[in-house]
XYZ file of C-alpha atoms in Angstrom:
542
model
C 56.880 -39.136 51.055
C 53.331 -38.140 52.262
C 52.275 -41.741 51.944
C 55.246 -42.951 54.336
C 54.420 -40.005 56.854
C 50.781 -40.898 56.776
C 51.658 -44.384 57.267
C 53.772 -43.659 60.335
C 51.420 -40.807 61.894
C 48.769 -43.546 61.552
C 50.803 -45.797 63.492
C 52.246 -43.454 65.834
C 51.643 -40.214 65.824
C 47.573 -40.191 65.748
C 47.013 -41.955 69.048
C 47.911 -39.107 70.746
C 45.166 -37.547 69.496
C 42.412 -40.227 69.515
C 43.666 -42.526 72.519
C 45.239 -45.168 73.054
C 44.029 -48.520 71.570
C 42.455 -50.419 74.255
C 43.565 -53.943 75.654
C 41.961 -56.558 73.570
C 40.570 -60.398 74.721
C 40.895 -62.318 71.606
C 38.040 -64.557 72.189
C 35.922 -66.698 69.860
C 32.875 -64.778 68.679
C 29.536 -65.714 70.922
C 27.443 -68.469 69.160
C 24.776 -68.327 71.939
C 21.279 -68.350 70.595
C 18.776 -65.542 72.071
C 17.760 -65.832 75.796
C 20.638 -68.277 76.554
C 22.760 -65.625 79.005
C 24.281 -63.170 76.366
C 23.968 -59.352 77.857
C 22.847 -56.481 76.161
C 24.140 -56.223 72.539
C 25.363 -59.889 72.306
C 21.154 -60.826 72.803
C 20.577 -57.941 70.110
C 23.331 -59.741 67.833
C 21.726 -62.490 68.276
C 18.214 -61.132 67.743
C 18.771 -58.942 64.355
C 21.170 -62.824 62.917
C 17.185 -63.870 63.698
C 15.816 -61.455 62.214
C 17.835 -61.790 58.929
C 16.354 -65.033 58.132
C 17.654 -67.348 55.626
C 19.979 -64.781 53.536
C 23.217 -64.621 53.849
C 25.036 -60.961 54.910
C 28.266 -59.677 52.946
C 29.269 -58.262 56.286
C 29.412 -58.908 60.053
C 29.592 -55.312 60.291
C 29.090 -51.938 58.556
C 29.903 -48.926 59.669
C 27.978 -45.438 57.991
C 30.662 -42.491 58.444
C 34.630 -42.836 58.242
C 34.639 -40.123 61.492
C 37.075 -41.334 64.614
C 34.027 -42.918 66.156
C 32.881 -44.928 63.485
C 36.313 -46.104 62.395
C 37.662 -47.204 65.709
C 34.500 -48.964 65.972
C 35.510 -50.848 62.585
C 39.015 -51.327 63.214
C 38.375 -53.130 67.115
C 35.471 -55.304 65.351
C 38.458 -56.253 62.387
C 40.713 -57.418 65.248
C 38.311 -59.651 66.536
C 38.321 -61.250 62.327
C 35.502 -60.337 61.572
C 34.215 -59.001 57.897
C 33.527 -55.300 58.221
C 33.236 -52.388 55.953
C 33.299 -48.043 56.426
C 30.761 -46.502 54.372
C 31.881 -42.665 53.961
C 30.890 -39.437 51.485
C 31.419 -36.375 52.363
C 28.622 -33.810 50.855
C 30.836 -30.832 50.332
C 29.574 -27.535 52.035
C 27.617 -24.802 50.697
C 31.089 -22.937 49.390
C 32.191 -26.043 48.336
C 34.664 -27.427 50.597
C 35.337 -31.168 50.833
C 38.032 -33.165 52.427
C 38.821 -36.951 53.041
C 38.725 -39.996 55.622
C 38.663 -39.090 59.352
C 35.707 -37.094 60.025
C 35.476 -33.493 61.517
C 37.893 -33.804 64.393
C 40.852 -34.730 61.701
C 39.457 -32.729 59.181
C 37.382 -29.630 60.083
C 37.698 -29.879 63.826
C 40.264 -30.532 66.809
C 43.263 -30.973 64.724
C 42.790 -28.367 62.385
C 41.787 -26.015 65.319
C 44.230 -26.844 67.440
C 47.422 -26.428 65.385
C 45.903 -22.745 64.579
C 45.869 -22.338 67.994
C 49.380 -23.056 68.598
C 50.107 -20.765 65.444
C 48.436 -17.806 67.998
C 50.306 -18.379 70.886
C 53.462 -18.786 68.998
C 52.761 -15.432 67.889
C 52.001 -13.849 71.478
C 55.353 -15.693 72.912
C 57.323 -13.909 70.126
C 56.003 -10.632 71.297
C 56.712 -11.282 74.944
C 59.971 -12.733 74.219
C 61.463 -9.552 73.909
C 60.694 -9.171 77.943
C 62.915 -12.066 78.233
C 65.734 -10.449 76.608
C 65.122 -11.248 72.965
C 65.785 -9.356 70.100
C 62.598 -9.358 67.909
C 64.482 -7.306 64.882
C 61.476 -7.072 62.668
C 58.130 -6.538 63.668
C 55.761 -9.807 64.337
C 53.933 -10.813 60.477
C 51.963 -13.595 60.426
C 51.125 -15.346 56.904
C 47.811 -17.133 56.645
C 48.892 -18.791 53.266
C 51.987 -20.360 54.685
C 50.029 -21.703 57.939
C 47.256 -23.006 55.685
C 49.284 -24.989 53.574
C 51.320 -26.661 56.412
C 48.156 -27.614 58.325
C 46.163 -28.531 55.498
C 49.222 -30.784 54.566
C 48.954 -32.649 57.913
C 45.226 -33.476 57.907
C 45.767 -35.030 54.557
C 48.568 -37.192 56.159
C 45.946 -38.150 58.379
C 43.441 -38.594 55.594
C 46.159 -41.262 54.059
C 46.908 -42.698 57.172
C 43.337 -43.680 58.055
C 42.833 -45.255 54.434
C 46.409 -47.033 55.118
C 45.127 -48.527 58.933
C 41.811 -50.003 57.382
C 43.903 -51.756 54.513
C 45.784 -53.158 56.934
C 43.252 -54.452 59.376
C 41.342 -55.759 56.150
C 38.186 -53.419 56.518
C 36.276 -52.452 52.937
C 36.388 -49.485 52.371
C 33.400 -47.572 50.520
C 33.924 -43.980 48.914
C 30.097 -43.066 48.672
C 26.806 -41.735 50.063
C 24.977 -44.723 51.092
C 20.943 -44.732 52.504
C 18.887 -47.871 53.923
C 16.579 -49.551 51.762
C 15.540 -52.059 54.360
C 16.847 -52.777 57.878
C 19.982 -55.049 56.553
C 20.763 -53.268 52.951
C 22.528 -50.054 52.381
C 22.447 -49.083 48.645
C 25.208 -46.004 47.346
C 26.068 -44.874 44.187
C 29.422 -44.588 43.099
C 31.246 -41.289 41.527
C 30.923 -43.287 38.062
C 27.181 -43.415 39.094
C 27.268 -47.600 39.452
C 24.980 -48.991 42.082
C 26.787 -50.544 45.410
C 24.323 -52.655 48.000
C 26.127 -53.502 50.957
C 24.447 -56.013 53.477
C 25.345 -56.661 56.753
C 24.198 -58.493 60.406
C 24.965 -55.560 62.020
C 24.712 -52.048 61.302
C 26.603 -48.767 63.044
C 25.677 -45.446 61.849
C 28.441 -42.956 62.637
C 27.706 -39.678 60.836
C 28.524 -36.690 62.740
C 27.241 -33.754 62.379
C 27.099 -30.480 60.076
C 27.121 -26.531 60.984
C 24.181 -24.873 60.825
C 23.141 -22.313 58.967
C 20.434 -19.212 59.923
C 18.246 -19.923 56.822
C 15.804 -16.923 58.226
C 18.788 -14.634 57.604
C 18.965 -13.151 54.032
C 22.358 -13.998 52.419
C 23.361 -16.361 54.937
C 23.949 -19.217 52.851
C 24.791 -17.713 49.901
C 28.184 -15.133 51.446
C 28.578 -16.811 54.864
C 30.941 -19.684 55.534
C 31.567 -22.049 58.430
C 34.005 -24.013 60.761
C 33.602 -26.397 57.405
C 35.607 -23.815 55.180
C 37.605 -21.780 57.593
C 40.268 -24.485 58.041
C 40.836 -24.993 53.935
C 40.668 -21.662 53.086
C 43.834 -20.784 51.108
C 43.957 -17.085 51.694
C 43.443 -14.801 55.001
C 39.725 -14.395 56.120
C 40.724 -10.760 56.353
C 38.009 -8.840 58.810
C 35.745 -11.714 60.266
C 32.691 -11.789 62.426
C 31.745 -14.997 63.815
C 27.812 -14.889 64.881
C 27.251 -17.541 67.856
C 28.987 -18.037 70.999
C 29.651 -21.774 71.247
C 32.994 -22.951 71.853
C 33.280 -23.112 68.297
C 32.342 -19.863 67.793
C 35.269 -18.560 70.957
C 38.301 -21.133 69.630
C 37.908 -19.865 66.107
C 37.769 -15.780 67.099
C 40.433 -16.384 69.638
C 43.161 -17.759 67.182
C 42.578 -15.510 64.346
C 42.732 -12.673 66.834
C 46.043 -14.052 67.630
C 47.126 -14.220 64.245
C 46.447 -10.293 63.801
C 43.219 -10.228 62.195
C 40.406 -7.854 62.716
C 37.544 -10.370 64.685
C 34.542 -9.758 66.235
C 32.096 -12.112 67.727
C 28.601 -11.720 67.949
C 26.810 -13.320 70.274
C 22.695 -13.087 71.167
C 22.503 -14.779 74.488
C 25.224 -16.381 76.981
C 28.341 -17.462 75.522
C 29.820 -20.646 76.204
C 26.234 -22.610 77.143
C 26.235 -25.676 78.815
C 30.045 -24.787 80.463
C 30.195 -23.089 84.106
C 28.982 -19.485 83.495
C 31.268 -17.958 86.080
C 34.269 -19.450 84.054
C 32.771 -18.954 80.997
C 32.346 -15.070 81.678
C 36.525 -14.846 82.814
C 36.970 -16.490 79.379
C 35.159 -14.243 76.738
C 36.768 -11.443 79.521
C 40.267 -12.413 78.844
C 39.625 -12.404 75.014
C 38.272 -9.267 75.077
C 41.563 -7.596 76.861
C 43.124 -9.918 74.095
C 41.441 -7.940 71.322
C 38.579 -9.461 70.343
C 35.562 -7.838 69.989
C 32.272 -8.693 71.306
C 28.756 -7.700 70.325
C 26.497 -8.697 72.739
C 22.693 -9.236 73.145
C 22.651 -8.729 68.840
C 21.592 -10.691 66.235
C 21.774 -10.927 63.011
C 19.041 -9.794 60.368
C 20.609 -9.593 56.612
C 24.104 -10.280 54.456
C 24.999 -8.211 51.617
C 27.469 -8.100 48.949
C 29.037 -4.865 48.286
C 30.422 -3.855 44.817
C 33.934 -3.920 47.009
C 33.501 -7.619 47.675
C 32.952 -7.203 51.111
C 30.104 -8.303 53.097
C 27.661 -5.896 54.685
C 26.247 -7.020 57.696
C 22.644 -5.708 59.619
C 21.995 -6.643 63.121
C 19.565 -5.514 65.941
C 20.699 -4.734 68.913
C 18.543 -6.365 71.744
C 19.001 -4.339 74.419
C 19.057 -0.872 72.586
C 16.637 -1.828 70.082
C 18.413 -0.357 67.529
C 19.433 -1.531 63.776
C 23.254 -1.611 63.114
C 25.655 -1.995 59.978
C 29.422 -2.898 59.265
C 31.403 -4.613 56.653
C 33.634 -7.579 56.825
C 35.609 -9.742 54.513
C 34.028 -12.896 55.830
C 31.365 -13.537 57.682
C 31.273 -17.064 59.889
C 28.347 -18.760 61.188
C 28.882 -20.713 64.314
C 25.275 -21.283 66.089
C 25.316 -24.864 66.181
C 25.472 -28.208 64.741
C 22.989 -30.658 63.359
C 23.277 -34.385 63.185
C 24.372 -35.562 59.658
C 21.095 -38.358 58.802
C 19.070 -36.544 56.338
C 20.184 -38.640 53.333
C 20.541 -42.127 55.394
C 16.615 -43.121 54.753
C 16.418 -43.873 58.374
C 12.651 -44.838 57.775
C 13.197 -47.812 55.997
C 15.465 -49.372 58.524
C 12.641 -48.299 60.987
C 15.500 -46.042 63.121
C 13.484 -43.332 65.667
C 15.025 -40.073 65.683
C 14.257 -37.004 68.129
C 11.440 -35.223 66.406
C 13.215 -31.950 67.607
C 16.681 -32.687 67.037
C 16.912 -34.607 64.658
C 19.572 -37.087 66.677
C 18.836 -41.157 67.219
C 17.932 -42.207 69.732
C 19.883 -45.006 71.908
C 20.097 -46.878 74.664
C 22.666 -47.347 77.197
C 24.363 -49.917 74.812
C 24.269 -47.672 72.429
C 21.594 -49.592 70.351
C 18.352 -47.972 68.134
C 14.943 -48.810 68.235
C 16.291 -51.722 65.511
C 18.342 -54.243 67.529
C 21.312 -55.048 65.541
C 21.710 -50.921 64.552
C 23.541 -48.949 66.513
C 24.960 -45.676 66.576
C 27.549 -43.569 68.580
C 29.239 -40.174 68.022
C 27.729 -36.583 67.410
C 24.563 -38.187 65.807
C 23.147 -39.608 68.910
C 20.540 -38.258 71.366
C 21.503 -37.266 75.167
C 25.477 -37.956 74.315
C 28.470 -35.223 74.782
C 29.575 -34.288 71.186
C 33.436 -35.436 71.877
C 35.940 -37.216 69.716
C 37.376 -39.478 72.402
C 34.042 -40.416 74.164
C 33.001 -41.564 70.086
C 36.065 -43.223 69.955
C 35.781 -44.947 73.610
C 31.867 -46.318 72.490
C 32.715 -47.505 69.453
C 35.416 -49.454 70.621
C 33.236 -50.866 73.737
C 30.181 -51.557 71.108
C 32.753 -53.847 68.891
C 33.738 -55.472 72.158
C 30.101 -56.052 73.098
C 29.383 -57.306 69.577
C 32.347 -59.614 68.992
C 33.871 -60.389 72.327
C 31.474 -61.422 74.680
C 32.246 -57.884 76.845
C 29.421 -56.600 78.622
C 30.776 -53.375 79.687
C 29.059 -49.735 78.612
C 30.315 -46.566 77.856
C 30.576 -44.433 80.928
C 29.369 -40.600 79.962
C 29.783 -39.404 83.614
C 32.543 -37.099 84.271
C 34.390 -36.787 80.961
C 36.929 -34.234 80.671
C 37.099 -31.592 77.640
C 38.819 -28.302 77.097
C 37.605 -25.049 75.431
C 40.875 -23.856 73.057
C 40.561 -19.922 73.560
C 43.728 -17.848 74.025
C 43.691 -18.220 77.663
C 42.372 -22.039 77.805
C 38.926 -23.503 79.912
C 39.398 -26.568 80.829
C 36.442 -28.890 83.283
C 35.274 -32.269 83.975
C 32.428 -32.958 85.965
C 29.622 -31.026 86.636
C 29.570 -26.573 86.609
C 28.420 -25.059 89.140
C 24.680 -24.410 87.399
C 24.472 -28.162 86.834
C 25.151 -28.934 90.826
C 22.938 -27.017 91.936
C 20.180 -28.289 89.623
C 20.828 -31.574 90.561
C 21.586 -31.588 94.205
C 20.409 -28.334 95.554
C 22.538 -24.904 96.255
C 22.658 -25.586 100.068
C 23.870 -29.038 99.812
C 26.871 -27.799 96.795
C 30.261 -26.229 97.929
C 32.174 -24.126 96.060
C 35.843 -23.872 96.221
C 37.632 -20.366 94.197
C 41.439 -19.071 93.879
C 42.129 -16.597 91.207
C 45.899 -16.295 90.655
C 48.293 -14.035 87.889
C 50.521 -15.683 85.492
C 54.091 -16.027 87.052
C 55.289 -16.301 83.436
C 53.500 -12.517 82.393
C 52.571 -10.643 85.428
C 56.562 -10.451 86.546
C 57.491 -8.903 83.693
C 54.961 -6.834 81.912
C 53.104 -5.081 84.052
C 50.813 -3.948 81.446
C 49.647 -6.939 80.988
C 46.218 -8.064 83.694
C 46.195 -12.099 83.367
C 44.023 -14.239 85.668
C 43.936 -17.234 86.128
C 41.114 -19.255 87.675
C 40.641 -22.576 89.651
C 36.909 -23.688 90.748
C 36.067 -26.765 92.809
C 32.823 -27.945 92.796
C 31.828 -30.359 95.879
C 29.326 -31.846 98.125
C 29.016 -30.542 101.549
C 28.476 -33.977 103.212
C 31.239 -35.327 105.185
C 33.317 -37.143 102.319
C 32.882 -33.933 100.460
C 32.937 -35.422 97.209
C 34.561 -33.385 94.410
C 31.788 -32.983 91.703
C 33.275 -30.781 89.132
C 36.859 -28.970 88.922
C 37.178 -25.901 85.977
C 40.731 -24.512 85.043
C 41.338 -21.496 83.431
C 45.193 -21.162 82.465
C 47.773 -22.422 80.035
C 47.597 -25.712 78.958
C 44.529 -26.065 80.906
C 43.717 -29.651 78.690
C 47.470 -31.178 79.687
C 46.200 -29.814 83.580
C 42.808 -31.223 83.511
C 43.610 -34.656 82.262
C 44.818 -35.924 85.433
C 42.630 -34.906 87.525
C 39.882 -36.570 85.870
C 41.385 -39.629 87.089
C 40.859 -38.820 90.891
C 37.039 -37.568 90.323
C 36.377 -40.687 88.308
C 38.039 -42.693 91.442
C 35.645 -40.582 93.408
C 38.432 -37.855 94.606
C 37.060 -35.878 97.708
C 37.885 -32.058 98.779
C 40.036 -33.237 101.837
C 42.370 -35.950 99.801
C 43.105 -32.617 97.255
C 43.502 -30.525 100.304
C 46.352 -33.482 101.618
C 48.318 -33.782 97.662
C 51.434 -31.827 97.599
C 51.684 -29.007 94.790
C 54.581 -28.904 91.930
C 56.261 -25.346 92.948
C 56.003 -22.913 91.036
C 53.270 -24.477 88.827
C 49.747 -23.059 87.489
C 48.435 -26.393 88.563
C 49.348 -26.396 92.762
C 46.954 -23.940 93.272
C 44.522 -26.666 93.570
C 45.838 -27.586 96.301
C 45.171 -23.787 97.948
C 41.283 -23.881 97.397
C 40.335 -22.792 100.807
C 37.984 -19.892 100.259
C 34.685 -21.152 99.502
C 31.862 -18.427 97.191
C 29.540 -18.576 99.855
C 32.633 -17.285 102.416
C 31.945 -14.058 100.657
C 36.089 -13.700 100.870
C 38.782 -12.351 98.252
C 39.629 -15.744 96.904
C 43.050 -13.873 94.771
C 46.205 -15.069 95.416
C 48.392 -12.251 96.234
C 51.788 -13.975 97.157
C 53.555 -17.908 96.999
């Protein structure tokens, strides 16, 4: 039964989460030689088939990491009938967690994430149905074991379903922890410990990344999890603290907040970095009206295990320069990611990494500083850490490689959505970013701050607000540079309008569209007060 649903999801169900296959030319593969007219990768195809000399490849293509990147990159190069093969292990985490094909979005990431989520606000509509005229006879109980299994249940449908779509596209598929031992070789052992030494022309390294952990922090590694155990753990996280403030860090406290538990974030600088502060503040806000509990401008210092089983945690307290303590039943580290390459040998493939990061380095066509290597995703250096825009490059690489396409991944303007109770979503540039790049007195910015129809009629004890910001130039055209929601369903919002601001949308064709009454989403057409106005930009009426 799981095998069928796995089979259909893969079919079906899972391009709504990863996008939708793109249209394919089924052209003969290039046979140009070097310097005959072939553009970017098809010359470094061409170049690293030089380089190989003599020997014979197994592959025309391997891909290192089973994540959504790397296998759309393998499945678009299998269309195309070419030999490929997915090389992917995955190292469990400190506690011990492992899971199967599909990388952290399926496993340990957006999916996971986002069905807790939902399990939140299906929890807050049950309370506020009874505003509605619902009869809630029993008080609101939410069971983490029963949510667990369900959406652990689902990931491994995925799990099956990816191992189902590469048998059917005929891509190999490798179960182990591969490294390079020269620039075409790739040499794994297998769980029975026998040697595998995969060759191929041409080589994509998809590997993600890995949570961090504060190694200066006694007991950090030893009693602290991450977003890598949260999602399979098979009973309630009980009291949490989550120390960091990335969107990891807010998505995570938001839905176990929602769920009823006791959760409290600590954070030691700005939360939400790199996102629109101004929206980002309204966000961590709302939460904090929602019940979670900040501790701001701390960090922490130790983790200890009481005789209770709980975990005492000390902290200093930046701005009062004082030393605190409290206990928790878990204790979640969420202050960043690294890139996943430690064990790949990159050396012997010659590969440059960032010294400081840690991340390859790429160029625009996504190749290394070894011509027929490539990577995409998480790992590489300068690139937004997004499942679709993994999935888009790899696809576009496999084009490049096998289809005589020229055309490269766009990064500009690429939509994304933070999943906190009351949801962020942007694409474009924030309002910091603007002004760094074009100056403050050549940016407009466009406000409206409106309550929830759905909540604000009914309980008045209840303060939601929602927020709309426009970012634009002040030239004529008045280009739209950036546009931030804050609201429900802010992702399903957002979408569309990255359409019109990759088409180059301006402030006076938004100011012309006609509104869906009564929507969250026709307020954008109402963003007439402008930040530097110095007006009330709150909506107080239709």
């Amino acid at each position: 039964m799981l095998r069928g649903l796995g089979a259909r999801l893969a079919r079906h169900g899972s391009c709504a989460l990863t996008g939708i296959i793109a249209h394919l030319r089924l052209l003969p593969p290039p046979r140009t030689a070097p310097g005959a007219g072939l553009l970017c990768a098809g010359a470094a195809l061409s170049r690293g088939r030089v380089a190989a000399g003599a020997r014979k490849n197994e592959y025309d293509l391997l891909v290192i990491g089973g994540g959504s990147g790397g296998l759309a990159c393998a499945k678009e190069a299998a269309q195309f009938g070419r030999k490929v093969a997915v090389l992917d292990y995955v190292e469990p985490s400190p506690q011990g967690t492992a899971w199967g094909l599909g990388g952290t979005c399926v496993n340990v990431g957006c999916i996971p994430k986002k069905l807790m989520h939902q399990a939140a606000l299906l929890g807050s509509s049950l309370k506020d149905a009874q505003h509605y005229g619902w009869s809630i006879s029993q008080p609101v109980h939410h069971t983490w074991s029963v949510m667990a299994q369900s959406v652990q249940n689902y990931v491994k449908s995925l799990n099956w379903g990816h191992r189902v779509q590469l048998q059917e596209k005929k891509v190999k598929y490798f179960n182990i922890k591969g490294s390079f031992s020269d620039p075409h070789t790739v040499r794994g052992l297998t769980k029975a410990g026998k040697e595998t030494v995969i060759t191929a022309d041409n080589i994509v390294i998809a590997t993600g990344g890995r949570p961090k952990y504060p190694v200066h922090v006694a007991g950090a590694l030893e009693y602290g999890i991450t977003s890598d155990d949260l999602f399979w753990l098979k009973e309630s996280p009980g009291k949490t603290l989550i120390v960091g403030a990335s969107y990891v860090s807010l998505e995570c406290a938001g839905f176990l907040t929602g769920i009823g538990l006791d959760t409290t974030v600590m954070m030691r600088s700005i939360p939400l970095r790199g996102f629109d502060q101004q929206m980002a503040s309204l966000v961590t806000e709302h939460m904090e009206s929602y019940g979670t509990k900040f501790l701001k401008r701390c960090f922490p210092t130790k983790v200890e295990k009481l005789k209770s089983n709980r975990l005492q945690v000390t902290w200093k307290n930046a701005d009062l320069g004082t030393e605190e303590t409290d206990s928790f039943n878990t204790v979640m580290w969420a202050v960043g990611r690294a890139p996943d390459t430690k064990t790949l040998n990159l050396e012997a493939a010659g590969v440059k990494t960032n010294s400081e990061t840690g991340k390859i380095i790429v160029d625009a066509s996504e190749a290394t500083s070894v011509p027929h290597i490539y990577a995409i995703g998480d790992i590489t250096e300068g690139r937004p850490e997004l499942t679709p825009t993994a999935i888009a490059a790899g696809k576009l690489l496999a084009q490049r490689l096998f289809s005589q396409s020229s055309e490269l991944m766009d990064y500009d303007n690429v939509p994304t959505t933070v999943f906190t109770p009351l949801e962020y979503g942007c694409v474009g540039l924030s309002e910091e970013a603007a002004v760094q790049r074009h100056g403050s007195d050549n940016i407009e910015f466009h406000l409206i701050h409106l309550h929830a129809l759905s909540l604000s009629v009914l309980r008045e004890d209840l303060f939601v607000m929602y927020c709309f910001q426009m970012v634009c130039l002040r030239e004529r055209e008045q280009r739209i540079l950036g546009l931030h929601f804050i609201g429900p369903n802010a992702g399903e919002v957002i979408q569309g309008f990255a359409l019109g601001i990759k088409c180059g949308a301006t402030y006076p064709q938004m100011m012309k569209t006609v509104g869906i009454h009564p929507t969250c989403a026709e307020e954008v057409t109402k963003l007439h007060i402008t930040k530097r106005s110095g007006l009330d930009a709150t909506v107080t009426g239709c």
